[in-house]
Amino acid sequence: MALDALSVDSVVVRYGNIAAVDGASFALPRGRVLALLGPNGAGKTSLLRVCEGFRRPDGGRVATLGVDPFAERDRLMPRVGIMPQGGAVHPLAKAGELLRLFASYAADPVDVDYLADRLGLAHTLRRPCRRLSGGELQRLALALAVVGRPELVFLDEPTAGMDVEARHTTWAVIADLRAAGVSVLLTTHLLDEAERLADDVVIVDRGRVVAAGSPAHLTTTAGIDRLTVHAD
Ligand code: ATP
């Protein structure tokens, strides 16, 4: 069994002539939370797509739970949870229907009502998704990602645009994942969020890894400016 949940080696992602990811390397050891921290357009989502197996890298190699995610996406999907940016879900399906559907695919799902309650979504379960707020949709997307008890979870800007309460609720669920030994890769542009949640932080800018280490290391030794990126 591979030691790392995820290994990213010299990955390149190009859109035409532009290298959105330009030789990024990092590893996520099993059972840890890694935050990809960077400004808009840094290449975080592009990196995530490669790690999730939705896109073949234009250079370099990725191993997700020990396998090539693009070549073996079908086999990998039941072991991986994916929360896309912005909480993309079907607008007409009811929140509770989706949650139960996703739970039905899993051998040992989390109890749907417990999870909805934990994420402050109990009141939304009978509503079509188009009647959920942006923050509720994001939390539903998180619930869908984790209801099957995946080994590895990808969270793309899980709290972007959320109010303080929803953000804290989301952080608590990510802390639950960590406590349960789930490996988590999340993207954020909030240093506070990375500090609070992550064991390891990888800072990306213009497609390159510019610093990596523990949150404490990055804020003290590497002198990352705390004031430029912060949550509520
Ligand atoms: P954000 O924080 O704004 O979500 P990000 O760090 O996730 O940004 P990406 O979405 O990976 O960054 O985008 C990296 C760069 O690649 C950006 O300059 C973006 O405009 C560009 N890009 C992303 N997707 C495409 C695409 N399909 N075609 C062309 N350019 C793209």
PDB file of C-alpha atoms and ligand atoms in Angstrom:
ATOM      1  CA  MET A   1       0.000   0.000   0.000  1.00  0.00           C
ATOM      2  CA  ALA A   2       1.354   3.415  -0.960  1.00  0.00           C
ATOM      3  CA  LEU A   3       2.427   5.518   2.014  1.00  0.00           C
ATOM      4  CA  ASP A   4       1.086   8.746   0.549  1.00  0.00           C
ATOM      5  CA  ALA A   5      -2.574   9.394  -0.173  1.00  0.00           C
ATOM      6  CA  LEU A   6      -1.404  11.619  -2.965  1.00  0.00           C
ATOM      7  CA  SER A   7       1.856  12.190  -4.716  1.00  0.00           C
ATOM      8  CA  VAL A   8       2.257  15.013  -7.230  1.00  0.00           C
ATOM      9  CA  ASP A   9       5.485  15.018  -9.186  1.00  0.00           C
ATOM     10  CA  SER A  10       6.487  17.863 -11.555  1.00  0.00           C
ATOM     11  CA  VAL A  11       2.920  18.297 -12.815  1.00  0.00           C
ATOM     12  CA  VAL A  12       2.218  20.632 -15.712  1.00  0.00           C
ATOM     13  CA  VAL A  13      -1.262  21.743 -16.861  1.00  0.00           C
ATOM     14  CA  ARG A  14      -1.470  23.876 -19.993  1.00  0.00           C
ATOM     15  CA  TYR A  15      -4.374  25.756 -21.504  1.00  0.00           C
ATOM     16  CA  GLY A  16      -3.111  26.565 -24.982  1.00  0.00           C
ATOM     17  CA  ASN A  17       0.251  28.239 -24.512  1.00  0.00           C
ATOM     18  CA  ILE A  18      -0.345  29.124 -20.864  1.00  0.00           C
ATOM     19  CA  ALA A  19       1.047  26.845 -18.161  1.00  0.00           C
ATOM     20  CA  ALA A  20      -1.559  27.154 -15.374  1.00  0.00           C
ATOM     21  CA  VAL A  21       0.430  24.564 -13.390  1.00  0.00           C
ATOM     22  CA  ASP A  22       4.130  24.717 -14.067  1.00  0.00           C
ATOM     23  CA  GLY A  23       6.020  21.793 -12.554  1.00  0.00           C
ATOM     24  CA  ALA A  24       4.309  21.461  -9.150  1.00  0.00           C
ATOM     25  CA  SER A  25       5.425  18.738  -6.752  1.00  0.00           C
ATOM     26  CA  PHE A  26       4.129  17.848  -3.298  1.00  0.00           C
ATOM     27  CA  ALA A  27       2.871  14.879  -1.330  1.00  0.00           C
ATOM     28  CA  LEU A  28      -0.064  14.322   1.009  1.00  0.00           C
ATOM     29  CA  PRO A  29       0.758  11.619   3.562  1.00  0.00           C
ATOM     30  CA  ARG A  30      -2.162   9.391   4.538  1.00  0.00           C
ATOM     31  CA  GLY A  31      -4.360  10.693   7.322  1.00  0.00           C
ATOM     32  CA  ARG A  32      -3.206  14.288   7.025  1.00  0.00           C
ATOM     33  CA  VAL A  33      -4.810  17.515   5.881  1.00  0.00           C
ATOM     34  CA  LEU A  34      -2.927  19.487   3.234  1.00  0.00           C
ATOM     35  CA  ALA A  35      -3.961  22.982   2.171  1.00  0.00           C
ATOM     36  CA  LEU A  36      -3.059  24.346  -1.238  1.00  0.00           C
ATOM     37  CA  LEU A  37      -2.918  28.063  -0.507  1.00  0.00           C
ATOM     38  CA  GLY A  38      -2.741  30.654  -3.244  1.00  0.00           C
ATOM     39  CA  PRO A  39      -4.388  33.649  -4.886  1.00  0.00           C
ATOM     40  CA  ASN A  40      -6.998  33.543  -7.659  1.00  0.00           C
ATOM     41  CA  GLY A  41      -5.612  31.964 -10.781  1.00  0.00           C
ATOM     42  CA  ALA A  42      -2.675  30.291  -9.003  1.00  0.00           C
ATOM     43  CA  GLY A  43      -3.566  26.919 -10.515  1.00  0.00           C
ATOM     44  CA  LYS A  44      -5.168  25.262  -7.473  1.00  0.00           C
ATOM     45  CA  THR A  45      -8.316  23.999  -9.225  1.00  0.00           C
ATOM     46  CA  SER A  46      -6.279  22.810 -12.210  1.00  0.00           C
ATOM     47  CA  LEU A  47      -4.057  20.790  -9.864  1.00  0.00           C
ATOM     48  CA  LEU A  48      -7.095  19.346  -8.127  1.00  0.00           C
ATOM     49  CA  ARG A  49      -8.633  18.241 -11.452  1.00  0.00           C
ATOM     50  CA  VAL A  50      -5.484  16.287 -12.245  1.00  0.00           C
ATOM     51  CA  CYS A  51      -5.391  14.678  -8.783  1.00  0.00           C
ATOM     52  CA  GLU A  52      -9.093  13.770  -9.076  1.00  0.00           C
ATOM     53  CA  GLY A  53      -8.495  12.113 -12.455  1.00  0.00           C
ATOM     54  CA  PHE A  54     -10.654  14.454 -14.508  1.00  0.00           C
ATOM     55  CA  ARG A  55      -7.706  15.714 -16.528  1.00  0.00           C
ATOM     56  CA  ARG A  56      -4.521  14.108 -17.753  1.00  0.00           C
ATOM     57  CA  PRO A  57      -1.495  16.267 -16.844  1.00  0.00           C
ATOM     58  CA  ASP A  58       0.461  17.737 -19.737  1.00  0.00           C
ATOM     59  CA  GLY A  59       3.632  16.798 -17.906  1.00  0.00           C
ATOM     60  CA  GLY A  60       4.707  14.982 -14.747  1.00  0.00           C
ATOM     61  CA  ARG A  61       2.963  12.282 -12.763  1.00  0.00           C
ATOM     62  CA  VAL A  62       0.296  11.918 -10.082  1.00  0.00           C
ATOM     63  CA  ALA A  63      -0.506   8.936  -7.872  1.00  0.00           C
ATOM     64  CA  THR A  64      -3.842   9.149  -6.041  1.00  0.00           C
ATOM     65  CA  LEU A  65      -4.207   6.410  -3.416  1.00  0.00           C
ATOM     66  CA  GLY A  66      -1.347   4.731  -5.239  1.00  0.00           C
ATOM     67  CA  VAL A  67      -2.825   4.694  -8.734  1.00  0.00           C
ATOM     68  CA  ASP A  68      -2.884   6.865 -11.852  1.00  0.00           C
ATOM     69  CA  PRO A  69      -6.166   8.757 -11.282  1.00  0.00           C
ATOM     70  CA  PHE A  70      -6.822   9.484 -14.973  1.00  0.00           C
ATOM     71  CA  ALA A  71      -6.272   5.902 -16.096  1.00  0.00           C
ATOM     72  CA  GLU A  72      -8.147   4.342 -13.151  1.00  0.00           C
ATOM     73  CA  ARG A  73     -10.820   6.889 -12.303  1.00  0.00           C
ATOM     74  CA  ASP A  74     -13.670   4.358 -12.248  1.00  0.00           C
ATOM     75  CA  ARG A  75     -11.845   2.218  -9.713  1.00  0.00           C
ATOM     76  CA  LEU A  76     -10.814   5.228  -7.652  1.00  0.00           C
ATOM     77  CA  MET A  77     -14.149   7.049  -7.454  1.00  0.00           C
ATOM     78  CA  PRO A  78     -15.700   4.964  -4.637  1.00  0.00           C
ATOM     79  CA  ARG A  79     -12.620   5.637  -2.470  1.00  0.00           C
ATOM     80  CA  VAL A  80     -12.509   9.392  -3.053  1.00  0.00           C
ATOM     81  CA  GLY A  81     -14.817  12.286  -2.117  1.00  0.00           C
ATOM     82  CA  ILE A  82     -14.960  15.388  -4.295  1.00  0.00           C
ATOM     83  CA  MET A  83     -16.401  18.780  -3.377  1.00  0.00           C
ATOM     84  CA  PRO A  84     -16.257  21.027  -6.450  1.00  0.00           C
ATOM     85  CA  GLN A  85     -15.866  24.780  -6.200  1.00  0.00           C
ATOM     86  CA  GLY A  86     -19.144  26.597  -5.593  1.00  0.00           C
ATOM     87  CA  GLY A  87     -21.153  23.526  -4.576  1.00  0.00           C
ATOM     88  CA  ALA A  88     -22.286  22.388  -8.035  1.00  0.00           C
ATOM     89  CA  VAL A  89     -25.307  20.060  -7.728  1.00  0.00           C
ATOM     90  CA  HIS A  90     -28.453  19.429  -9.757  1.00  0.00           C
ATOM     91  CA  PRO A  91     -30.852  22.395  -9.308  1.00  0.00           C
ATOM     92  CA  LEU A  92     -34.079  20.389  -9.365  1.00  0.00           C
ATOM     93  CA  ALA A  93     -33.137  17.399  -7.212  1.00  0.00           C
ATOM     94  CA  LYS A  94     -34.036  17.703  -3.540  1.00  0.00           C
ATOM     95  CA  ALA A  95     -31.104  18.021  -1.183  1.00  0.00           C
ATOM     96  CA  GLY A  96     -32.229  14.974   0.816  1.00  0.00           C
ATOM     97  CA  GLU A  97     -32.707  12.882  -2.342  1.00  0.00           C
ATOM     98  CA  LEU A  98     -29.178  13.589  -3.484  1.00  0.00           C
ATOM     99  CA  LEU A  99     -27.735  12.829  -0.086  1.00  0.00           C
ATOM    100  CA  ARG A 100     -29.598   9.508   0.150  1.00  0.00           C
ATOM    101  CA  LEU A 101     -28.614   8.621  -3.416  1.00  0.00           C
ATOM    102  CA  PHE A 102     -24.935   9.207  -2.727  1.00  0.00           C
ATOM    103  CA  ALA A 103     -25.239   7.288   0.553  1.00  0.00           C
ATOM    104  CA  SER A 104     -26.803   4.355  -1.331  1.00  0.00           C
ATOM    105  CA  TYR A 105     -23.627   3.888  -3.376  1.00  0.00           C
ATOM    106  CA  ALA A 106     -21.501   3.332  -0.276  1.00  0.00           C
ATOM    107  CA  ALA A 107     -20.959   0.096   1.617  1.00  0.00           C
ATOM    108  CA  ASP A 108     -20.949   1.862   4.986  1.00  0.00           C
ATOM    109  CA  PRO A 109     -22.361   5.368   4.586  1.00  0.00           C
ATOM    110  CA  VAL A 110     -22.526   8.016   7.276  1.00  0.00           C
ATOM    111  CA  ASP A 111     -26.083   8.413   8.615  1.00  0.00           C
ATOM    112  CA  VAL A 112     -27.688  11.006   6.347  1.00  0.00           C
ATOM    113  CA  ASP A 113     -29.708  12.737   9.054  1.00  0.00           C
ATOM    114  CA  TYR A 114     -26.706  12.929  11.369  1.00  0.00           C
ATOM    115  CA  LEU A 115     -24.568  14.447   8.624  1.00  0.00           C
ATOM    116  CA  ALA A 116     -27.255  16.943   7.582  1.00  0.00           C
ATOM    117  CA  ASP A 117     -27.632  17.984  11.198  1.00  0.00           C
ATOM    118  CA  ARG A 118     -23.874  18.324  11.710  1.00  0.00           C
ATOM    119  CA  LEU A 119     -23.695  20.610   8.665  1.00  0.00           C
ATOM    120  CA  GLY A 120     -26.742  22.680   9.592  1.00  0.00           C
ATOM    121  CA  LEU A 121     -28.684  21.318   6.597  1.00  0.00           C
ATOM    122  CA  ALA A 122     -31.561  19.465   8.252  1.00  0.00           C
ATOM    123  CA  HIS A 123     -34.047  22.166   7.203  1.00  0.00           C
ATOM    124  CA  THR A 124     -32.996  21.925   3.539  1.00  0.00           C
ATOM    125  CA  LEU A 125     -33.495  18.211   2.888  1.00  0.00           C
ATOM    126  CA  ARG A 126     -36.979  18.498   1.350  1.00  0.00           C
ATOM    127  CA  ARG A 127     -36.082  21.493  -0.831  1.00  0.00           C
ATOM    128  CA  PRO A 128     -34.966  21.467  -4.466  1.00  0.00           C
ATOM    129  CA  CYS A 129     -31.340  22.512  -4.573  1.00  0.00           C
ATOM    130  CA  ARG A 130     -32.137  25.675  -6.510  1.00  0.00           C
ATOM    131  CA  ARG A 131     -33.856  26.934  -3.364  1.00  0.00           C
ATOM    132  CA  LEU A 132     -30.748  26.530  -1.244  1.00  0.00           C
ATOM    133  CA  SER A 133     -28.473  29.489  -0.515  1.00  0.00           C
ATOM    134  CA  GLY A 134     -24.902  29.513  -1.825  1.00  0.00           C
ATOM    135  CA  GLY A 135     -23.533  28.533   1.581  1.00  0.00           C
ATOM    136  CA  GLU A 136     -26.103  25.742   1.965  1.00  0.00           C
ATOM    137  CA  LEU A 137     -25.221  24.383  -1.487  1.00  0.00           C
ATOM    138  CA  GLN A 138     -21.568  24.316  -0.579  1.00  0.00           C
ATOM    139  CA  ARG A 139     -22.299  22.428   2.625  1.00  0.00           C
ATOM    140  CA  LEU A 140     -24.506  20.011   0.677  1.00  0.00           C
ATOM    141  CA  ALA A 141     -21.623  19.446  -1.746  1.00  0.00           C
ATOM    142  CA  LEU A 142     -19.391  18.724   1.248  1.00  0.00           C
ATOM    143  CA  ALA A 143     -21.983  16.279   2.621  1.00  0.00           C
ATOM    144  CA  LEU A 144     -22.152  14.505  -0.753  1.00  0.00           C
ATOM    145  CA  ALA A 145     -18.372  14.263  -0.819  1.00  0.00           C
ATOM    146  CA  VAL A 146     -18.075  12.651   2.615  1.00  0.00           C
ATOM    147  CA  VAL A 147     -21.278  10.599   3.059  1.00  0.00           C
ATOM    148  CA  GLY A 148     -19.632   7.498   1.576  1.00  0.00           C
ATOM    149  CA  ARG A 149     -16.722   7.564   4.063  1.00  0.00           C
ATOM    150  CA  PRO A 150     -14.008   8.074   1.419  1.00  0.00           C
ATOM    151  CA  GLU A 151     -10.335   7.509   2.214  1.00  0.00           C
ATOM    152  CA  LEU A 152      -9.336  10.765   0.541  1.00  0.00           C
ATOM    153  CA  VAL A 153     -11.338  13.971   0.140  1.00  0.00           C
ATOM    154  CA  PHE A 154     -10.750  16.865  -2.278  1.00  0.00           C
ATOM    155  CA  LEU A 155     -12.302  20.170  -1.199  1.00  0.00           C
ATOM    156  CA  ASP A 156     -12.065  23.094  -3.613  1.00  0.00           C
ATOM    157  CA  GLU A 157     -12.384  26.342  -1.632  1.00  0.00           C
ATOM    158  CA  PRO A 158     -14.833  24.728   0.789  1.00  0.00           C
ATOM    159  CA  THR A 159     -15.780  27.931   2.625  1.00  0.00           C
ATOM    160  CA  ALA A 160     -15.554  30.549  -0.136  1.00  0.00           C
ATOM    161  CA  GLY A 161     -18.330  33.109   0.265  1.00  0.00           C
ATOM    162  CA  MET A 162     -19.726  31.551   3.456  1.00  0.00           C
ATOM    163  CA  ASP A 163     -20.846  33.553   6.453  1.00  0.00           C
ATOM    164  CA  VAL A 164     -18.972  33.101   9.727  1.00  0.00           C
ATOM    165  CA  GLU A 165     -21.341  30.488  11.177  1.00  0.00           C
ATOM    166  CA  ALA A 166     -21.365  28.313   8.049  1.00  0.00           C
ATOM    167  CA  ARG A 167     -17.598  28.586   7.834  1.00  0.00           C
ATOM    168  CA  HIS A 168     -17.176  27.388  11.405  1.00  0.00           C
ATOM    169  CA  THR A 169     -19.628  24.523  10.814  1.00  0.00           C
ATOM    170  CA  THR A 170     -17.645  23.489   7.737  1.00  0.00           C
ATOM    171  CA  TRP A 171     -14.343  23.715   9.592  1.00  0.00           C
ATOM    172  CA  ALA A 172     -15.755  21.450  12.325  1.00  0.00           C
ATOM    173  CA  VAL A 173     -16.663  18.775   9.774  1.00  0.00           C
ATOM    174  CA  ILE A 174     -13.218  18.963   8.182  1.00  0.00           C
ATOM    175  CA  ALA A 175     -11.741  18.557  11.686  1.00  0.00           C
ATOM    176  CA  ASP A 176     -13.985  15.473  12.104  1.00  0.00           C
ATOM    177  CA  LEU A 177     -12.503  14.031   8.899  1.00  0.00           C
ATOM    178  CA  ARG A 178      -8.986  14.589  10.174  1.00  0.00           C
ATOM    179  CA  ALA A 179      -9.834  12.983  13.515  1.00  0.00           C
ATOM    180  CA  ALA A 180     -11.231   9.973  11.644  1.00  0.00           C
ATOM    181  CA  GLY A 181      -7.943   9.547   9.760  1.00  0.00           C
ATOM    182  CA  VAL A 182      -9.289  10.664   6.383  1.00  0.00           C
ATOM    183  CA  SER A 183      -6.740  12.266   4.064  1.00  0.00           C
ATOM    184  CA  VAL A 184      -7.831  15.722   2.917  1.00  0.00           C
ATOM    185  CA  LEU A 185      -6.567  18.026   0.179  1.00  0.00           C
ATOM    186  CA  LEU A 186      -8.237  21.423   0.275  1.00  0.00           C
ATOM    187  CA  THR A 187      -7.651  24.629  -1.614  1.00  0.00           C
ATOM    188  CA  THR A 188      -8.035  28.031  -0.059  1.00  0.00           C
ATOM    189  CA  HIS A 189      -6.824  31.584  -0.351  1.00  0.00           C
ATOM    190  CA  LEU A 190      -7.347  32.149   3.376  1.00  0.00           C
ATOM    191  CA  LEU A 191      -4.241  31.761   5.496  1.00  0.00           C
ATOM    192  CA  ASP A 192      -6.344  31.503   8.671  1.00  0.00           C
ATOM    193  CA  GLU A 193      -8.240  28.580   7.182  1.00  0.00           C
ATOM    194  CA  ALA A 194      -5.041  26.797   6.186  1.00  0.00           C
ATOM    195  CA  GLU A 195      -3.546  27.425   9.637  1.00  0.00           C
ATOM    196  CA  ARG A 196      -6.623  26.191  11.434  1.00  0.00           C
ATOM    197  CA  LEU A 197      -7.197  23.032   9.427  1.00  0.00           C
ATOM    198  CA  ALA A 198      -4.018  21.864   7.813  1.00  0.00           C
ATOM    199  CA  ASP A 199      -1.050  19.801   8.966  1.00  0.00           C
ATOM    200  CA  ASP A 200       0.833  20.868   5.863  1.00  0.00           C
ATOM    201  CA  VAL A 201       0.500  23.933   3.663  1.00  0.00           C
ATOM    202  CA  VAL A 202       1.713  24.206   0.086  1.00  0.00           C
ATOM    203  CA  ILE A 203       1.728  27.738  -1.277  1.00  0.00           C
ATOM    204  CA  VAL A 204       1.194  27.995  -5.020  1.00  0.00           C
ATOM    205  CA  ASP A 205       1.575  31.073  -7.149  1.00  0.00           C
ATOM    206  CA  ARG A 206       1.394  31.236 -10.934  1.00  0.00           C
ATOM    207  CA  GLY A 207       1.416  27.463 -11.187  1.00  0.00           C
ATOM    208  CA  ARG A 208       4.490  26.896  -9.068  1.00  0.00           C
ATOM    209  CA  VAL A 209       5.032  25.746  -5.489  1.00  0.00           C
ATOM    210  CA  VAL A 210       6.701  28.710  -3.812  1.00  0.00           C
ATOM    211  CA  ALA A 211       6.801  27.435  -0.209  1.00  0.00           C
ATOM    212  CA  ALA A 212       5.733  24.372   1.755  1.00  0.00           C
ATOM    213  CA  GLY A 213       5.705  23.310   5.375  1.00  0.00           C
ATOM    214  CA  SER A 214       3.667  23.362   8.554  1.00  0.00           C
ATOM    215  CA  PRO A 215       1.450  26.426   9.110  1.00  0.00           C
ATOM    216  CA  ALA A 216       3.691  27.494  12.000  1.00  0.00           C
ATOM    217  CA  HIS A 217       6.784  27.232   9.853  1.00  0.00           C
ATOM    218  CA  LEU A 218       5.264  29.290   7.088  1.00  0.00           C
ATOM    219  CA  THR A 219       3.963  32.071   9.288  1.00  0.00           C
ATOM    220  CA  THR A 220       7.065  32.381  11.475  1.00  0.00           C
ATOM    221  CA  THR A 221      10.099  31.220   9.527  1.00  0.00           C
ATOM    222  CA  ALA A 222       8.933  31.898   5.988  1.00  0.00           C
ATOM    223  CA  GLY A 223       7.253  35.162   7.059  1.00  0.00           C
ATOM    224  CA  ILE A 224       4.044  34.760   5.073  1.00  0.00           C
ATOM    225  CA  ASP A 225       2.038  37.921   5.659  1.00  0.00           C
ATOM    226  CA  ARG A 226      -0.858  37.066   7.940  1.00  0.00           C
ATOM    227  CA  LEU A 227      -2.720  40.199   7.064  1.00  0.00           C
ATOM    228  CA  THR A 228      -3.046  39.682   3.338  1.00  0.00           C
ATOM    229  CA  VAL A 229      -5.241  36.607   3.523  1.00  0.00           C
ATOM    230  CA  HIS A 230      -7.518  35.991   6.454  1.00  0.00           C
ATOM    231  CA  ALA A 231     -10.900  34.560   7.330  1.00  0.00           C
ATOM    232  CA  ASP A 232     -13.483  36.047   9.656  1.00  0.00           C
TER     233      ASP A 232
HETATM  234  P1  ATP B   1      -9.265  30.484  -8.093  1.00  0.00           P
HETATM  235  O1  ATP B   1      -8.741  30.687  -6.705  1.00  0.00           O
HETATM  236  O2  ATP B   1      -9.654  31.796  -8.750  1.00  0.00           O
HETATM  237  O3  ATP B   1     -10.296  29.419  -8.223  1.00  0.00           O
HETATM  238  P2  ATP B   1      -7.169  28.674  -9.002  1.00  0.00           P
HETATM  239  O4  ATP B   1      -5.925  28.840  -8.177  1.00  0.00           O
HETATM  240  O5  ATP B   1      -8.045  27.531  -8.691  1.00  0.00           O
HETATM  241  O6  ATP B   1      -7.986  30.033  -9.010  1.00  0.00           O
HETATM  242  P3  ATP B   1      -7.222  27.743 -11.737  1.00  0.00           P
HETATM  243  O7  ATP B   1      -8.698  27.782 -11.786  1.00  0.00           O
HETATM  244  O8  ATP B   1      -6.547  26.433 -11.761  1.00  0.00           O
HETATM  245  O9  ATP B   1      -6.670  28.614 -10.505  1.00  0.00           O
HETATM  246  O10 ATP B   1      -6.696  28.636 -12.963  1.00  0.00           O
HETATM  247  C1  ATP B   1      -5.305  28.817 -13.222  1.00  0.00           C
HETATM  248  C2  ATP B   1      -5.145  29.634 -14.495  1.00  0.00           C
HETATM  249  O11 ATP B   1      -5.599  28.875 -15.619  1.00  0.00           O
HETATM  250  C3  ATP B   1      -5.958  30.906 -14.511  1.00  0.00           C
HETATM  251  O12 ATP B   1      -5.199  31.886 -15.162  1.00  0.00           O
HETATM  252  C4  ATP B   1      -7.192  30.551 -15.322  1.00  0.00           C
HETATM  253  O13 ATP B   1      -7.703  31.678 -15.987  1.00  0.00           O
HETATM  254  C5  ATP B   1      -6.633  29.544 -16.310  1.00  0.00           C
HETATM  255  N1  ATP B   1      -7.627  28.550 -16.724  1.00  0.00           N
HETATM  256  C6  ATP B   1      -8.305  27.711 -15.913  1.00  0.00           C
HETATM  257  N2  ATP B   1      -9.115  26.895 -16.619  1.00  0.00           N
HETATM  258  C7  ATP B   1      -8.940  27.226 -17.932  1.00  0.00           C
HETATM  259  C8  ATP B   1      -9.471  26.754 -19.155  1.00  0.00           C
HETATM  260  N3  ATP B   1     -10.345  25.754 -19.186  1.00  0.00           N
HETATM  261  N4  ATP B   1      -9.041  27.351 -20.296  1.00  0.00           N
HETATM  262  C9  ATP B   1      -8.151  28.360 -20.274  1.00  0.00           C
HETATM  263  N5  ATP B   1      -7.595  28.838 -19.155  1.00  0.00           N
HETATM  264  C10 ATP B   1      -7.985  28.286 -17.991  1.00  0.00           C
END
